[in-house]
mmCIF file of C-alpha atoms in Angstrom:
data_model
loop_
_atom_site.group_PDB
_atom_site.id
_atom_site.type_symbol
_atom_site.label_atom_id
_atom_site.label_comp_id
_atom_site.label_asym_id
_atom_site.label_seq_id
_atom_site.Cartn_x
_atom_site.Cartn_y
_atom_site.Cartn_z
ATOM 1 C CA MET A 1 -46.036 -8.294 17.402
ATOM 2 C CA ALA A 2 -48.622 -6.241 15.528
ATOM 3 C CA MET A 3 -47.476 -3.052 17.288
ATOM 4 C CA VAL A 4 -43.838 -3.833 16.507
ATOM 5 C CA SER A 5 -44.700 -4.500 12.885
ATOM 6 C CA CYS A 6 -46.734 -1.303 12.679
ATOM 7 C CA THR A 7 -43.883 0.707 14.192
ATOM 8 C CA GLN A 8 -41.374 -0.723 11.768
ATOM 9 C CA GLN A 9 -43.672 -0.077 8.832
ATOM 10 C CA ARG A 10 -43.927 3.542 9.914
ATOM 11 C CA GLN A 11 -40.127 3.724 10.303
ATOM 12 C CA GLU A 12 -39.654 2.258 6.842
ATOM 13 C CA SER A 13 -42.006 4.866 5.406
ATOM 14 C CA LEU A 14 -40.136 7.675 7.164
ATOM 15 C CA LEU A 15 -36.823 6.394 5.781
ATOM 16 C CA ARG A 16 -38.219 6.322 2.249
ATOM 17 C CA ASP A 17 -39.510 9.850 2.656
ATOM 18 C CA GLY A 18 -36.148 10.935 4.057
ATOM 19 C CA ASP A 19 -34.310 9.443 1.092
ATOM 20 C CA HIS A 20 -36.664 11.324 -1.232
ATOM 21 C CA GLU A 21 -35.941 14.586 0.572
ATOM 22 C CA ILE A 22 -32.203 14.000 0.137
ATOM 23 C CA ALA A 23 -32.702 13.386 -3.579
ATOM 24 C CA GLU A 24 -34.468 16.755 -3.726
ATOM 25 C CA SER A 25 -31.681 18.423 -1.693
ATOM 26 C CA ARG A 26 -34.051 19.149 1.192
ATOM 27 C CA TYR A 27 -31.654 18.091 3.904
ATOM 28 C CA VAL A 28 -33.339 19.781 6.876
ATOM 29 C CA LYS A 29 -36.516 17.841 6.201
ATOM 30 C CA ALA A 30 -34.528 14.628 5.724
ATOM 31 C CA VAL A 31 -32.916 15.079 9.148
ATOM 32 C CA GLU A 32 -36.336 15.622 10.707
ATOM 33 C CA LEU A 33 -37.695 12.416 9.167
ATOM 34 C CA PHE A 34 -34.685 10.298 10.098
ATOM 35 C CA ARG A 35 -34.848 11.583 13.670
ATOM 36 C CA LYS A 36 -38.507 10.634 13.887
ATOM 37 C CA ALA A 37 -37.751 7.137 12.615
ATOM 38 C CA LEU A 38 -34.884 6.737 15.066
ATOM 39 C CA ALA A 39 -36.919 7.921 18.051
ATOM 40 C CA MET A 40 -39.680 5.383 17.396
ATOM 41 C CA ASP A 41 -37.399 2.391 18.035
ATOM 42 C CA PRO A 42 -33.598 2.828 17.863
ATOM 43 C CA ALA A 43 -32.951 -0.916 18.141
ATOM 44 C CA SER A 44 -35.156 -2.069 15.269
ATOM 45 C CA PRO A 45 -33.572 -2.742 11.870
ATOM 46 C CA TYR A 46 -35.100 0.470 10.545
ATOM 47 C CA GLY A 47 -34.011 2.393 13.619
ATOM 48 C CA VAL A 48 -30.453 1.249 12.970
ATOM 49 C CA LYS A 49 -30.699 2.410 9.360
ATOM 50 C CA ALA A 50 -32.118 5.726 10.526
ATOM 51 C CA ALA A 51 -29.174 6.267 12.880
ATOM 52 C CA TYR A 52 -26.682 5.755 10.060
ATOM 53 C CA LYS A 53 -28.583 7.881 7.556
ATOM 54 C CA LEU A 54 -28.961 10.663 10.107
ATOM 55 C CA GLY A 55 -25.248 10.595 10.894
ATOM 56 C CA PHE A 56 -24.338 10.629 7.216
ATOM 57 C CA VAL A 57 -26.547 13.633 6.427
ATOM 58 C CA LEU A 58 -25.351 15.571 9.463
ATOM 59 C CA GLU A 59 -21.722 14.881 8.571
ATOM 60 C CA THR A 60 -21.927 15.392 4.824
ATOM 61 C CA TYR A 61 -24.373 18.241 4.346
ATOM 62 C CA PHE A 62 -24.374 20.115 7.658
ATOM 63 C CA LYS A 63 -20.793 19.508 8.834
ATOM 64 C CA ASP A 64 -22.292 18.959 12.289
ATOM 65 C CA TYR A 65 -19.637 16.500 13.322
ATOM 66 C CA GLU A 66 -20.595 16.228 16.985
ATOM 67 C CA ALA A 67 -24.192 15.347 16.152
ATOM 68 C CA ALA A 68 -23.019 12.954 13.429
ATOM 69 C CA LEU A 69 -20.751 11.226 15.944
ATOM 70 C CA LEU A 70 -23.663 10.673 18.332
ATOM 71 C CA SER A 71 -25.764 9.180 15.540
ATOM 72 C CA TYR A 72 -22.965 6.859 14.469
ATOM 73 C CA GLU A 73 -22.500 5.733 18.077
ATOM 74 C CA GLU A 74 -26.231 4.981 18.246
ATOM 75 C CA PHE A 75 -25.864 2.924 15.078
ATOM 76 C CA ILE A 76 -22.989 0.895 16.516
ATOM 77 C CA LYS A 77 -24.840 0.288 19.772
ATOM 78 C CA ASN A 78 -27.745 -1.405 18.008
ATOM 79 C CA SER A 79 -26.333 -2.813 14.776
ATOM 80 C CA PRO A 80 -25.509 -6.546 14.649
ATOM 81 C CA ASP A 81 -23.598 -6.119 11.372
ATOM 82 C CA LYS A 82 -19.902 -6.314 12.299
ATOM 83 C CA ALA A 83 -18.718 -5.279 8.842
ATOM 84 C CA ARG A 84 -20.902 -2.158 8.827
ATOM 85 C CA ASN A 85 -19.892 -1.387 12.406
ATOM 86 C CA TYR A 86 -16.232 -1.551 11.414
ATOM 87 C CA GLY A 87 -16.776 0.990 8.659
ATOM 88 C CA VAL A 88 -18.703 3.327 10.935
ATOM 89 C CA ARG A 89 -16.035 3.065 13.620
ATOM 90 C CA LYS A 90 -13.509 4.242 11.026
ATOM 91 C CA ARG A 91 -15.752 7.223 10.290
ATOM 92 C CA ILE A 92 -15.921 8.023 13.996
ATOM 93 C CA ALA A 93 -12.133 7.877 14.356
ATOM 94 C CA SER A 94 -11.729 10.141 11.337
ATOM 95 C CA LEU A 95 -14.208 12.663 12.741
ATOM 96 C CA GLN A 96 -12.402 12.687 16.067
ATOM 97 C CA LEU A 97 -8.993 13.234 14.485
ATOM 98 C CA GLU A 98 -9.753 15.544 11.582
ATOM 99 C CA HIS A 99 -12.740 17.611 12.669
ATOM 100 C CA LEU A 100 -13.483 17.388 16.377
ATOM 101 C CA ARG A 101 -9.839 17.583 17.476
ATOM 102 C CA ASP A 102 -10.558 14.922 20.059
ATOM 103 C CA PHE A 103 -7.061 13.536 19.728
ATOM 104 C CA ALA A 104 -7.223 11.309 22.807
ATOM 105 C CA GLY A 105 -10.483 9.825 21.554
ATOM 106 C CA ALA A 106 -9.067 9.364 18.064
ATOM 107 C CA GLN A 107 -5.970 7.622 19.391
ATOM 108 C CA LYS A 108 -8.136 5.222 21.374
ATOM 109 C CA SER A 109 -10.455 4.587 18.421
ATOM 110 C CA TYR A 110 -7.603 3.832 16.027
ATOM 111 C CA LYS A 111 -5.936 1.566 18.578
ATOM 112 C CA LEU A 112 -9.124 -0.487 18.895
ATOM 113 C CA LEU A 113 -9.329 -0.775 15.111
ATOM 114 C CA LEU A 114 -5.660 -1.776 14.920
ATOM 115 C CA ASP A 115 -5.970 -4.341 17.717
ATOM 116 C CA GLU A 116 -8.919 -5.889 15.915
ATOM 117 C CA SER A 117 -7.017 -6.322 12.651
ATOM 118 C CA PRO A 118 -3.247 -5.905 13.211
ATOM 119 C CA GLN A 119 -2.353 -7.404 9.828
ATOM 120 C CA GLY A 120 -5.243 -5.934 7.869
ATOM 121 C CA ALA A 121 -4.887 -3.784 4.773
ATOM 122 C CA GLU A 122 -5.435 -0.617 6.805
ATOM 123 C CA ALA A 123 -3.355 -1.536 9.846
ATOM 124 C CA ALA A 124 -0.407 0.707 8.958
ATOM 125 C CA GLU A 125 -2.768 3.628 8.367
ATOM 126 C CA PHE A 126 -4.444 3.094 11.732
ATOM 127 C CA MET A 127 -1.078 3.024 13.472
ATOM 128 C CA PHE A 128 0.106 6.126 11.607
ATOM 129 C CA LYS A 129 -3.013 8.009 12.670
ATOM 130 C CA MET A 130 -2.560 6.844 16.251
ATOM 131 C CA ALA A 131 0.896 8.411 16.155
ATOM 132 C CA SER A 132 -0.507 11.601 14.653
ATOM 133 C CA ALA A 133 -3.108 11.817 17.423
ATOM 134 C CA ALA A 134 -0.404 11.374 20.070
ATOM 135 C CA PHE A 135 1.690 14.080 18.363
ATOM 136 C CA GLN A 136 -1.250 16.490 18.458
ATOM 137 C CA GLN A 137 -1.413 15.971 22.223
ATOM 138 C CA ASN A 138 2.286 16.924 22.468
ATOM 139 C CA ASN A 139 3.093 13.367 23.521
ATOM 140 C CA PHE A 140 6.172 13.358 21.333
ATOM 141 C CA GLU A 141 7.959 10.327 22.768
ATOM 142 C CA GLU A 142 4.821 8.208 22.555
ATOM 143 C CA SER A 143 4.184 9.478 19.046
ATOM 144 C CA ARG A 144 7.755 8.637 18.015
ATOM 145 C CA ASP A 145 7.449 5.099 19.386
ATOM 146 C CA ILE A 146 4.264 4.549 17.393
ATOM 147 C CA TYR A 147 5.775 5.943 14.184
ATOM 148 C CA GLN A 148 8.747 3.642 14.725
ATOM 149 C CA GLY A 149 6.249 0.816 15.043
ATOM 150 C CA VAL A 150 4.914 1.653 11.586
ATOM 151 C CA VAL A 151 8.435 1.397 10.153
ATOM 152 C CA GLU A 152 9.191 -1.894 11.883
ATOM 153 C CA ARG A 153 5.855 -3.683 11.590
ATOM 154 C CA TYR A 154 4.871 -2.537 8.097
ATOM 155 C CA PRO A 155 8.152 -1.951 6.210
ATOM 156 C CA ALA A 156 6.473 -2.280 2.806
ATOM 157 C CA SER A 157 3.842 0.349 3.561
ATOM 158 C CA GLU A 158 3.774 3.577 1.561
ATOM 159 C CA LEU A 159 3.444 5.333 4.919
ATOM 160 C CA VAL A 160 7.000 4.463 5.994
ATOM 161 C CA PRO A 161 8.619 7.593 4.455
ATOM 162 C CA GLY A 162 6.113 9.765 6.284
ATOM 163 C CA ALA A 163 6.648 7.865 9.518
ATOM 164 C CA ARG A 164 10.418 8.362 9.278
ATOM 165 C CA TYR A 165 9.917 12.070 8.603
ATOM 166 C CA GLU A 166 7.592 12.404 11.587
ATOM 167 C CA ILE A 167 10.135 10.668 13.816
ATOM 168 C CA GLY A 168 12.520 13.492 12.952
ATOM 169 C CA ASN A 169 9.749 15.987 13.554
ATOM 170 C CA THR A 170 9.148 14.681 17.082
ATOM 171 C CA TYR A 171 12.813 15.292 17.899
ATOM 172 C CA TYR A 172 12.554 18.774 16.392
ATOM 173 C CA MET A 173 9.543 19.570 18.564
ATOM 174 C CA GLN A 174 11.561 18.515 21.611
ATOM 175 C CA GLU A 175 14.385 20.837 20.495
ATOM 176 C CA ARG A 176 16.705 17.859 20.066
ATOM 177 C CA TYR A 177 18.049 19.264 16.839
ATOM 178 C CA GLU A 178 21.115 17.088 16.313
ATOM 179 C CA VAL A 179 19.140 13.878 16.751
ATOM 180 C CA ALA A 180 16.436 15.303 14.502
ATOM 181 C CA LEU A 181 19.037 15.958 11.797
ATOM 182 C CA GLN A 182 20.213 12.353 11.910
ATOM 183 C CA ALA A 183 16.652 11.039 11.709
ATOM 184 C CA LEU A 184 15.833 13.317 8.782
ATOM 185 C CA LYS A 185 18.999 12.308 6.934
ATOM 186 C CA GLN A 186 17.649 8.776 7.021
ATOM 187 C CA VAL A 187 14.600 9.978 5.091
ATOM 188 C CA LEU A 188 16.925 11.316 2.383
ATOM 189 C CA ARG A 189 18.930 8.088 2.269
ATOM 190 C CA GLU A 190 16.022 5.663 2.289
ATOM 191 C CA HIS A 191 13.391 7.633 0.372
ATOM 192 C CA PRO A 192 15.117 10.149 -1.934
ATOM 193 C CA GLN A 193 12.195 10.223 -4.388
ATOM 194 C CA SER A 194 9.505 10.608 -1.753
ATOM 195 C CA LYS A 195 7.675 13.892 -1.226
ATOM 196 C CA TYR A 196 8.957 13.656 2.336
ATOM 197 C CA SER A 197 12.495 14.092 1.050
ATOM 198 C CA ILE A 198 11.683 17.743 0.306
ATOM 199 C CA GLU A 199 9.949 18.194 3.653
ATOM 200 C CA ALA A 200 12.889 16.584 5.426
ATOM 201 C CA GLN A 201 15.365 18.972 3.794
ATOM 202 C CA PHE A 202 13.311 21.968 4.889
ATOM 203 C CA LEU A 203 13.106 20.701 8.459
ATOM 204 C CA MET A 204 16.831 19.948 8.437
ATOM 205 C CA ALA A 205 17.436 23.569 7.479
ATOM 206 C CA ARG A 206 15.216 24.623 10.371
ATOM 207 C CA CYS A 207 17.323 22.482 12.700
ATOM 208 C CA LEU A 208 20.518 24.068 11.406
ATOM 209 C CA GLU A 209 18.977 27.494 11.869
ATOM 210 C CA GLN A 210 18.096 26.665 15.475
ATOM 211 C CA GLN A 211 21.699 25.556 15.985
ATOM 212 C CA LEU A 212 22.801 28.982 14.655
ATOM 213 C CA ASN A 213 24.442 27.314 11.671
ATOM 214 C CA PHE A 214 23.069 29.994 9.372
ATOM 215 C CA SER A 215 25.371 29.390 6.423
ATOM 216 C CA GLU A 216 24.459 25.717 5.995
ATOM 217 C CA ALA A 217 20.800 26.435 6.701
ATOM 218 C CA LEU A 218 20.723 29.108 3.988
ATOM 219 C CA GLU A 219 22.459 26.819 1.518
ATOM 220 C CA MET A 220 19.872 24.135 2.158
ATOM 221 C CA TYR A 221 16.970 26.567 1.850
ATOM 222 C CA GLU A 222 18.331 27.916 -1.434
ATOM 223 C CA GLY A 223 18.680 24.371 -2.724
ATOM 224 C CA LEU A 224 14.945 23.933 -2.233
ATOM 225 C CA GLU A 225 13.934 26.895 -4.408
ATOM 226 C CA GLY A 226 11.478 25.778 -7.059
ATOM 227 C CA ARG A 227 10.843 22.528 -5.203
ATOM 228 C CA TYR A 228 9.389 23.505 -1.829
ATOM 229 C CA PHE A 229 5.881 24.861 -1.409
ATOM 230 C CA PRO A 230 4.428 27.172 -0.263
ATOM 231 C CA LYS A 231 7.035 29.362 -1.907
ATOM 232 C CA GLN A 232 6.458 32.313 0.417
ATOM 233 C CA VAL A 233 7.420 30.265 3.477
ATOM 234 C CA LEU A 234 10.739 29.337 1.895
ATOM 235 C CA SER A 235 11.308 32.906 0.698
ATOM 236 C CA GLN A 236 10.769 34.236 4.208
ATOM 237 C CA ARG A 237 13.390 31.891 5.645
ATOM 238 C CA ILE A 238 15.908 32.828 2.950
ATOM 239 C CA GLU A 239 15.305 36.562 3.351
ATOM 240 C CA LYS A 240 15.720 36.280 7.106
ATOM 241 C CA LEU A 241 19.019 34.384 6.890
ATOM 242 C CA ARG A 242 20.843 36.187 4.086
ATOM 243 C CA PRO A 243 21.734 39.256 6.205
ATOM 244 C CA LYS A 244 23.012 37.001 8.984
ATOM 245 C CA VAL A 245 25.254 35.056 6.607
ATOM 246 C CA ARG A 246 26.651 38.251 5.015
ATOM 247 C CA LYS A 247 27.715 39.461 8.455
#
């Protein structure tokens, strides 16, 4: 017991020193100290704290997302605090989706979070991000089914307009332009004031362009002037189509 107590006292001291180094913006030294504390005993209460602190510094100040992920996983492995674990698991899922481009891993992580709390405050967000991860893997049908699940299971969510837009986008990516148009029209009907209404109109014009309906596509693009950004993208589409319509 004395050795355990001595080890934990040393870990506690290293954590304090690491926190001081962070306060002084000496992040390399802080990482060194947290790693020392973690290596002494990863499963002790101070080892668990060290794993989290190390992950946070690596993520926040070094943008070393792979190393941060490993530290967070070490934290989860040894932490008995379910609430803290839940928060760290969300960080892991976010890292996988937004920085590491591990879309399969992100989809799995968000599914586990969703299954754990299907009616929680963040459930719709987890499901939306699952769909996004599937989309990034070019699994468009699976992505569409998940986005549809957001619409059906969480109809009051602010994510519903985006989910409806992305449903249309999955059809567009599959070159099913007529079906995409119908799905995107639903965004305009159901959510005319949403930011996705503008995005839907642009994608509808892209569908029309792919169908060689240049006149209607141009009309729709021109109707977006002053409302769609980035402006140069819209200008390029208009400039490309005007000669075709004049012919």
